[in-house]
Amino acid sequence: MTALPPPTAAVETPRGRPCDNPFRAQRLDALSFVEEAVRLDDVMQVLGGRRYRGALVGPHGTGKTTLLHAVGERLIGHGLSPMPLFMNTDERGTFPARWRVALRRAGRGDALLLDGYGHLPAWARARVRLTARSAGAVVVTAHKRCALPTAARTASSPALLRTLVTELTDDATADRIDCETLWQQHRGNLRDALRALYDLH
Amino acid sequence: MPSDHDKLAVILDRTVAGGDRGYVPGEPLTGVVRWSLGDVHVSFVVRLFWRTEGKGTADSGLADELSFEGMPGSGEQAFVFEGPSGPYSFSGDLVSILWAVEAIASPGKHVARADFVLSPTGKEVKV
């Protein structure tokens, strides 16, 4: 008689290729801004009233960078050329040379999009505001209020996480994922929650 | 309405040594770029490059690039790249290395890409 496998035996399924994983980093980076807590029209209206100067403020992983890209796209329609500058994690507390060069070059036709402005030391943030006076727009991201007027406060929710999961996969897959728990586990950080799904897929 | 594929396409010649879509290191890559972008002069670049896709930060490397300027609004241009030696096409748990030939045409910034496999066997290396 052939012995049956134990009921708890793991079923080994072949892992998919990383480049086919719907939660791969490149797909997360390409996600569009989803209007939930913040409407892009409202952000543009606020920025327009402040000579396109403002900060997108919110906790980690709530869509500040995605919103900044969306603002950059809109500014093209206002005749400005986006100049996106990004700060890596290991550059926190420094004033990167490429930022200084770009700030000096920025003119009336340029829209400075400073992702990670909040990580600059205080003296560098003051230098940015001074140097960037001639730029056509200065929009930054920060985790808390800063010297630039707040143009939007980003926030996340389990519903927003589910919307993003659906966009990356489909309704059926999103139904199988407990977005509420996942969102809580990652304290509302959408990026971390979506990254975690890479391993589960 | 025509798709971007109808406007611009990269077509790689099949290789004998590596089998369908697979190329062995050092084997020349040949193909054509075909475009139909209307009544304008067209410029485009054709790039041979690899990229990573997966869980972590993306990386890429340009192996070779060809430029074509002042081309008619529609046509076909053959290209030849010296075959790259590596890195091999690969998929592990965290990252895939993918090779491609990409054409970027302007005005309009149309993009077309053809992926291919590079490895000694012509098949993606899997770990």
Tab-separated table of C-alpha atoms in Angstrom:
chain	number	residue	atom	x	y	z
A	1	MET	CA	0.000	0.000	0.000
A	2	THR	CA	1.375	3.424	-0.900
A	3	ALA	CA	1.650	5.887	2.004
A	4	LEU	CA	-0.177	9.153	1.500
A	5	PRO	CA	1.814	12.346	2.051
A	6	PRO	CA	1.156	14.114	5.364
A	7	PRO	CA	-1.640	16.725	5.103
A	8	THR	CA	0.728	19.552	5.961
A	9	ALA	CA	3.276	18.689	3.267
A	10	ALA	CA	4.411	21.787	1.458
A	11	VAL	CA	3.489	21.944	-2.168
A	12	GLU	CA	6.489	23.088	-4.100
A	13	THR	CA	5.500	25.361	-6.910
A	14	PRO	CA	8.019	26.716	-9.397
A	15	ARG	CA	8.933	30.338	-8.683
A	16	GLY	CA	8.256	32.789	-11.449
A	17	ARG	CA	10.969	34.881	-13.042
A	18	PRO	CA	11.666	38.186	-11.240
A	19	CYS	CA	11.014	40.062	-14.480
A	20	ASP	CA	7.496	38.563	-14.577
A	21	ASN	CA	6.657	39.359	-10.949
A	22	PRO	CA	3.869	41.992	-10.960
A	23	PHE	CA	5.355	43.547	-7.810
A	24	ARG	CA	8.849	44.043	-9.223
A	25	ALA	CA	10.465	47.387	-8.419
A	26	GLN	CA	10.180	48.682	-11.976
A	27	ARG	CA	6.397	48.292	-11.935
A	28	LEU	CA	6.098	49.945	-8.534
A	29	ASP	CA	8.151	52.884	-9.814
A	30	ALA	CA	5.887	53.200	-12.845
A	31	LEU	CA	2.621	53.411	-10.860
A	32	SER	CA	0.616	56.531	-11.588
A	33	PHE	CA	-0.627	58.860	-8.893
A	34	VAL	CA	-4.025	57.746	-7.584
A	35	GLU	CA	-6.314	60.507	-6.455
A	36	GLU	CA	-7.779	59.558	-3.104
A	37	ALA	CA	-6.777	61.840	-0.227
A	38	VAL	CA	-5.283	64.372	-2.630
A	39	ARG	CA	-6.582	65.717	-5.944
A	40	LEU	CA	-3.991	66.808	-8.475
A	41	ASP	CA	-6.135	69.744	-9.644
A	42	ASP	CA	-6.247	71.073	-6.082
A	43	VAL	CA	-2.464	70.753	-5.719
A	44	MET	CA	-1.899	72.628	-8.967
A	45	GLN	CA	-4.302	75.346	-7.875
A	46	VAL	CA	-2.460	75.815	-4.576
A	47	LEU	CA	0.924	75.818	-6.315
A	48	GLY	CA	-0.316	78.229	-8.990
A	49	GLY	CA	-1.246	80.727	-6.307
A	50	ARG	CA	2.239	80.560	-4.847
A	51	ARG	CA	4.386	81.011	-7.949
A	52	TYR	CA	4.673	77.219	-8.149
A	53	ARG	CA	6.504	76.965	-4.875
A	54	GLY	CA	5.426	74.389	-2.358
A	55	ALA	CA	5.998	71.192	-0.441
A	56	LEU	CA	4.291	67.822	-0.731
A	57	VAL	CA	4.250	66.591	2.833
A	58	GLY	CA	3.518	63.126	4.179
A	59	PRO	CA	4.845	60.023	5.893
A	60	HIS	CA	7.050	57.414	4.153
A	61	GLY	CA	5.393	55.489	1.353
A	62	THR	CA	2.261	57.606	0.988
A	63	GLY	CA	2.869	58.740	-2.579
A	64	LYS	CA	4.895	61.945	-2.308
A	65	THR	CA	7.321	60.951	-5.065
A	66	THR	CA	4.523	59.734	-7.340
A	67	LEU	CA	2.624	62.963	-6.769
A	68	LEU	CA	5.789	64.957	-7.474
A	69	HIS	CA	6.116	63.214	-10.862
A	70	ALA	CA	2.473	63.966	-11.625
A	71	VAL	CA	3.004	67.638	-10.716
A	72	GLY	CA	6.066	67.675	-13.011
A	73	GLU	CA	3.955	66.397	-15.908
A	74	ARG	CA	1.377	69.122	-15.305
A	75	LEU	CA	4.072	71.804	-15.159
A	76	ILE	CA	5.133	70.858	-18.688
A	77	GLY	CA	1.692	72.117	-19.728
A	78	HIS	CA	2.575	75.443	-18.105
A	79	GLY	CA	5.665	75.764	-20.302
A	80	LEU	CA	8.179	74.570	-17.709
A	81	SER	CA	10.846	71.874	-18.091
A	82	PRO	CA	10.975	69.501	-15.122
A	83	MET	CA	14.374	69.157	-13.436
A	84	PRO	CA	13.893	66.213	-11.073
A	85	LEU	CA	16.505	65.741	-8.351
A	86	PHE	CA	16.464	62.707	-6.094
A	87	MET	CA	18.340	62.051	-2.891
A	88	ASN	CA	19.497	58.528	-2.086
A	89	THR	CA	19.114	57.178	1.434
A	90	ASP	CA	22.882	57.186	1.991
A	91	GLU	CA	23.048	60.887	1.026
A	92	ARG	CA	20.785	62.041	3.874
A	93	GLY	CA	22.215	64.944	5.813
A	94	THR	CA	24.443	66.013	2.902
A	95	PHE	CA	24.021	68.556	0.106
A	96	PRO	CA	24.853	66.493	-3.024
A	97	ALA	CA	27.052	68.199	-5.619
A	98	ARG	CA	24.616	67.419	-8.451
A	99	TRP	CA	21.901	69.266	-6.536
A	100	ARG	CA	24.135	72.332	-6.147
A	101	VAL	CA	25.014	72.330	-9.861
A	102	ALA	CA	21.385	71.924	-10.943
A	103	LEU	CA	20.179	74.642	-8.577
A	104	ARG	CA	22.698	77.110	-9.969
A	105	ARG	CA	21.630	76.301	-13.524
A	106	ALA	CA	17.879	76.452	-12.961
A	107	GLY	CA	16.230	79.379	-14.728
A	108	ARG	CA	12.741	80.735	-15.315
A	109	GLY	CA	11.848	77.936	-17.678
A	110	ASP	CA	12.815	75.181	-15.232
A	111	ALA	CA	10.706	73.399	-12.638
A	112	LEU	CA	12.880	72.098	-9.809
A	113	LEU	CA	11.362	68.912	-8.401
A	114	LEU	CA	13.324	68.130	-5.262
A	115	ASP	CA	12.590	64.659	-3.924
A	116	GLY	CA	14.189	64.347	-0.493
A	117	TYR	CA	14.440	68.058	0.261
A	118	GLY	CA	13.435	67.233	3.825
A	119	HIS	CA	16.610	65.165	4.224
A	120	LEU	CA	18.879	68.138	3.548
A	121	PRO	CA	20.537	69.802	6.532
A	122	ALA	CA	18.847	73.064	7.565
A	123	TRP	CA	21.608	75.256	6.102
A	124	ALA	CA	21.295	73.463	2.737
A	125	ARG	CA	17.510	73.893	2.685
A	126	ALA	CA	18.023	77.635	3.210
A	127	ARG	CA	20.593	77.626	0.393
A	128	VAL	CA	18.121	75.853	-1.895
A	129	ARG	CA	15.430	78.458	-1.273
A	130	LEU	CA	17.891	81.255	-1.950
A	131	THR	CA	19.541	79.752	-5.035
A	132	ALA	CA	16.264	78.587	-6.558
A	133	ARG	CA	14.624	82.024	-6.532
A	134	SER	CA	15.057	82.378	-10.284
A	135	ALA	CA	13.571	78.959	-11.103
A	136	GLY	CA	10.112	78.815	-12.660
A	137	ALA	CA	8.922	76.343	-10.028
A	138	VAL	CA	10.262	74.725	-6.879
A	139	VAL	CA	8.281	71.749	-5.606
A	140	VAL	CA	9.751	69.552	-2.896
A	141	THR	CA	8.870	66.505	-0.825
A	142	ALA	CA	9.231	66.383	2.939
A	143	HIS	CA	8.007	64.263	5.819
A	144	LYS	CA	6.922	67.255	7.877
A	145	ARG	CA	6.086	70.919	7.369
A	146	CYS	CA	8.997	72.971	6.128
A	147	ALA	CA	9.751	76.568	5.168
A	148	LEU	CA	8.027	76.170	1.796
A	149	PRO	CA	4.222	76.391	1.903
A	150	THR	CA	2.481	73.015	2.103
A	151	ALA	CA	0.727	72.320	-1.196
A	152	ALA	CA	-0.544	68.842	-0.282
A	153	ARG	CA	-0.536	66.330	2.543
A	154	THR	CA	-0.321	62.775	1.273
A	155	ALA	CA	-1.914	59.892	3.147
A	156	SER	CA	-2.561	56.218	2.535
A	157	SER	CA	-5.328	53.772	3.373
A	158	PRO	CA	-6.095	50.064	2.942
A	159	ALA	CA	-8.447	51.032	0.116
A	160	LEU	CA	-5.653	52.841	-1.705
A	161	LEU	CA	-3.389	49.820	-1.234
A	162	ARG	CA	-6.061	47.611	-2.745
A	163	THR	CA	-6.448	49.967	-5.708
A	164	LEU	CA	-2.709	49.724	-6.371
A	165	VAL	CA	-2.663	45.926	-5.994
A	166	THR	CA	-5.526	45.712	-8.478
A	167	GLU	CA	-3.669	47.967	-10.892
A	168	LEU	CA	-0.572	45.773	-10.662
A	169	THR	CA	-2.488	42.500	-10.924
A	170	ASP	CA	-6.254	42.102	-11.195
A	171	ASP	CA	-9.410	42.055	-9.057
A	172	ALA	CA	-9.181	38.327	-8.363
A	173	THR	CA	-5.631	38.612	-7.022
A	174	ALA	CA	-6.511	41.673	-4.974
A	175	ASP	CA	-9.431	39.724	-3.459
A	176	ARG	CA	-6.993	37.092	-2.186
A	177	ILE	CA	-4.817	39.654	-0.403
A	178	ASP	CA	-5.785	40.995	3.023
A	179	CYS	CA	-4.946	44.626	2.263
A	180	GLU	CA	-6.194	45.859	5.636
A	181	THR	CA	-3.738	43.649	7.571
A	182	LEU	CA	-0.915	44.245	5.117
A	183	TRP	CA	-1.428	48.013	5.361
A	184	GLN	CA	-1.330	47.834	9.179
A	185	GLN	CA	1.739	45.582	9.190
A	186	HIS	CA	3.599	48.195	7.189
A	187	ARG	CA	2.172	51.149	9.139
A	188	GLY	CA	0.578	52.633	6.072
A	189	ASN	CA	3.756	52.550	3.981
A	190	LEU	CA	2.368	51.547	0.586
A	191	ARG	CA	5.757	51.000	-1.005
A	192	ASP	CA	6.866	48.567	1.713
A	193	ALA	CA	3.514	46.758	1.577
A	194	LEU	CA	3.770	46.294	-2.197
A	195	ARG	CA	7.400	45.202	-1.896
A	196	ALA	CA	6.357	42.548	0.613
A	197	LEU	CA	3.967	41.129	-1.973
A	198	TYR	CA	6.923	40.443	-4.280
A	199	ASP	CA	7.935	37.512	-2.045
A	200	LEU	CA	4.403	36.166	-1.742
A	201	HIS	CA	3.686	36.117	-5.425
B	1	MET	CA	-5.884	54.146	-34.588
B	2	PRO	CA	-2.401	52.792	-35.261
B	3	SER	CA	-0.526	51.418	-32.255
B	4	ASP	CA	3.027	52.453	-31.427
B	5	HIS	CA	4.120	49.086	-32.827
B	6	ASP	CA	2.713	50.109	-36.209
B	7	LYS	CA	4.708	53.338	-36.037
B	8	LEU	CA	8.026	51.911	-34.900
B	9	ALA	CA	9.286	48.360	-34.563
B	10	VAL	CA	12.569	46.564	-33.927
B	11	ILE	CA	12.830	43.191	-35.617
B	12	LEU	CA	15.767	40.957	-34.780
B	13	ASP	CA	16.936	38.335	-37.260
B	14	ARG	CA	16.703	34.900	-35.836
B	15	THR	CA	19.948	33.253	-35.033
B	16	VAL	CA	20.968	29.758	-36.067
B	17	ALA	CA	23.552	29.155	-33.362
B	18	GLY	CA	21.373	30.030	-30.385
B	19	GLY	CA	17.948	28.986	-31.612
B	20	ASP	CA	14.817	31.123	-31.636
B	21	ARG	CA	15.475	34.486	-29.926
B	22	GLY	CA	18.637	33.161	-28.282
B	23	TYR	CA	22.091	34.519	-29.096
B	24	VAL	CA	25.422	33.114	-27.996
B	25	PRO	CA	28.100	35.514	-26.680
B	26	GLY	CA	30.043	37.187	-29.460
B	27	GLU	CA	27.469	36.360	-32.117
B	28	PRO	CA	26.595	39.455	-34.191
B	29	LEU	CA	23.089	40.823	-33.745
B	30	THR	CA	21.388	41.840	-36.928
B	31	GLY	CA	17.932	43.161	-37.613
B	32	VAL	CA	15.931	46.069	-38.902
B	33	VAL	CA	14.145	49.078	-37.509
B	34	ARG	CA	10.893	49.765	-39.345
B	35	TRP	CA	9.023	53.028	-38.900
B	36	SER	CA	6.045	54.960	-40.216
B	37	LEU	CA	5.866	58.319	-38.484
B	38	GLY	CA	4.212	60.498	-41.074
B	39	ASP	CA	5.479	63.279	-43.278
B	40	VAL	CA	8.444	64.373	-41.162
B	41	HIS	CA	12.175	63.883	-41.038
B	42	VAL	CA	12.991	61.337	-38.401
B	43	SER	CA	16.027	60.815	-36.207
B	44	PHE	CA	16.504	57.750	-34.091
B	45	VAL	CA	18.975	55.865	-31.999
B	46	VAL	CA	19.214	52.105	-31.775
B	47	ARG	CA	20.659	50.862	-28.513
B	48	LEU	CA	21.971	47.465	-27.489
B	49	PHE	CA	21.724	47.186	-23.729
B	50	TRP	CA	20.994	44.998	-20.720
B	51	ARG	CA	18.868	45.824	-17.703
B	52	THR	CA	17.836	44.222	-14.464
B	53	GLU	CA	14.277	43.720	-13.305
B	54	GLY	CA	13.170	42.313	-9.980
B	55	LYS	CA	12.925	43.199	-6.327
B	56	GLY	CA	15.777	45.639	-5.937
B	57	THR	CA	17.074	48.783	-7.549
B	58	ALA	CA	17.286	48.617	-11.325
B	59	ASP	CA	20.622	48.560	-13.081
B	60	SER	CA	21.501	48.726	-16.750
B	61	GLY	CA	24.431	48.811	-19.113
B	62	LEU	CA	24.763	50.179	-22.626
B	63	ALA	CA	26.760	47.856	-24.896
B	64	ASP	CA	26.516	49.821	-28.153
B	65	GLU	CA	24.501	52.567	-29.830
B	66	LEU	CA	23.844	53.627	-33.415
B	67	SER	CA	22.406	56.986	-34.528
B	68	PHE	CA	20.441	57.755	-37.676
B	69	GLU	CA	19.624	61.380	-38.528
B	70	GLY	CA	17.447	63.028	-41.164
B	71	MET	CA	15.662	59.864	-42.216
B	72	PRO	CA	12.386	59.988	-44.213
B	73	GLY	CA	9.081	59.724	-42.330
B	74	SER	CA	8.750	56.044	-43.064
B	75	GLY	CA	11.214	53.366	-43.988
B	76	GLU	CA	13.381	50.521	-42.869
B	77	GLN	CA	16.980	50.564	-41.665
B	78	ALA	CA	19.150	47.494	-41.159
B	79	PHE	CA	21.563	47.399	-38.226
B	80	VAL	CA	24.407	45.185	-37.092
B	81	PHE	CA	25.814	45.078	-33.576
B	82	GLU	CA	28.947	43.264	-32.571
B	83	GLY	CA	27.744	40.505	-30.292
B	84	PRO	CA	28.153	41.234	-26.581
B	85	SER	CA	30.061	38.797	-24.384
B	86	GLY	CA	27.958	39.268	-21.244
B	87	PRO	CA	26.389	39.410	-18.770
B	88	TYR	CA	24.326	36.344	-19.631
B	89	SER	CA	20.531	36.489	-19.549
B	90	PHE	CA	19.634	35.258	-16.102
B	91	SER	CA	16.779	34.763	-13.634
B	92	GLY	CA	17.223	34.005	-9.949
B	93	ASP	CA	14.943	34.685	-6.981
B	94	LEU	CA	15.521	38.422	-6.787
B	95	VAL	CA	16.629	39.630	-10.183
B	96	SER	CA	16.477	38.944	-13.901
B	97	ILE	CA	19.062	40.229	-16.363
B	98	LEU	CA	17.441	41.033	-19.682
B	99	TRP	CA	19.018	41.986	-23.013
B	100	ALA	CA	17.268	44.096	-25.626
B	101	VAL	CA	17.664	46.198	-28.732
B	102	GLU	CA	15.681	49.417	-28.413
B	103	ALA	CA	14.901	52.131	-30.939
B	104	ILE	CA	13.952	55.643	-29.839
B	105	ALA	CA	12.646	57.886	-32.609
B	106	SER	CA	11.982	61.596	-32.554
B	107	PRO	CA	10.035	63.785	-32.973
B	108	GLY	CA	7.479	62.246	-30.658
B	109	LYS	CA	9.805	60.034	-28.620
B	110	HIS	CA	8.441	56.774	-29.960
B	111	VAL	CA	10.048	53.713	-28.407
B	112	ALA	CA	10.187	50.119	-29.612
B	113	ARG	CA	12.090	47.263	-28.075
B	114	ALA	CA	12.939	43.667	-28.892
B	115	ASP	CA	14.151	41.454	-26.053
B	116	PHE	CA	16.499	38.573	-26.676
B	117	VAL	CA	18.384	35.968	-24.686
B	118	LEU	CA	22.177	35.945	-24.449
B	119	SER	CA	23.872	32.864	-23.069
B	120	PRO	CA	26.194	30.068	-24.188
B	121	THR	CA	23.191	27.761	-24.626
B	122	GLY	CA	20.882	30.385	-26.076
B	123	LYS	CA	18.559	29.803	-23.117
B	124	GLU	CA	18.194	32.007	-20.071
B	125	VAL	CA	20.408	30.887	-17.153
B	126	LYS	CA	18.207	29.988	-14.178
B	127	VAL	CA	19.377	29.539	-10.597
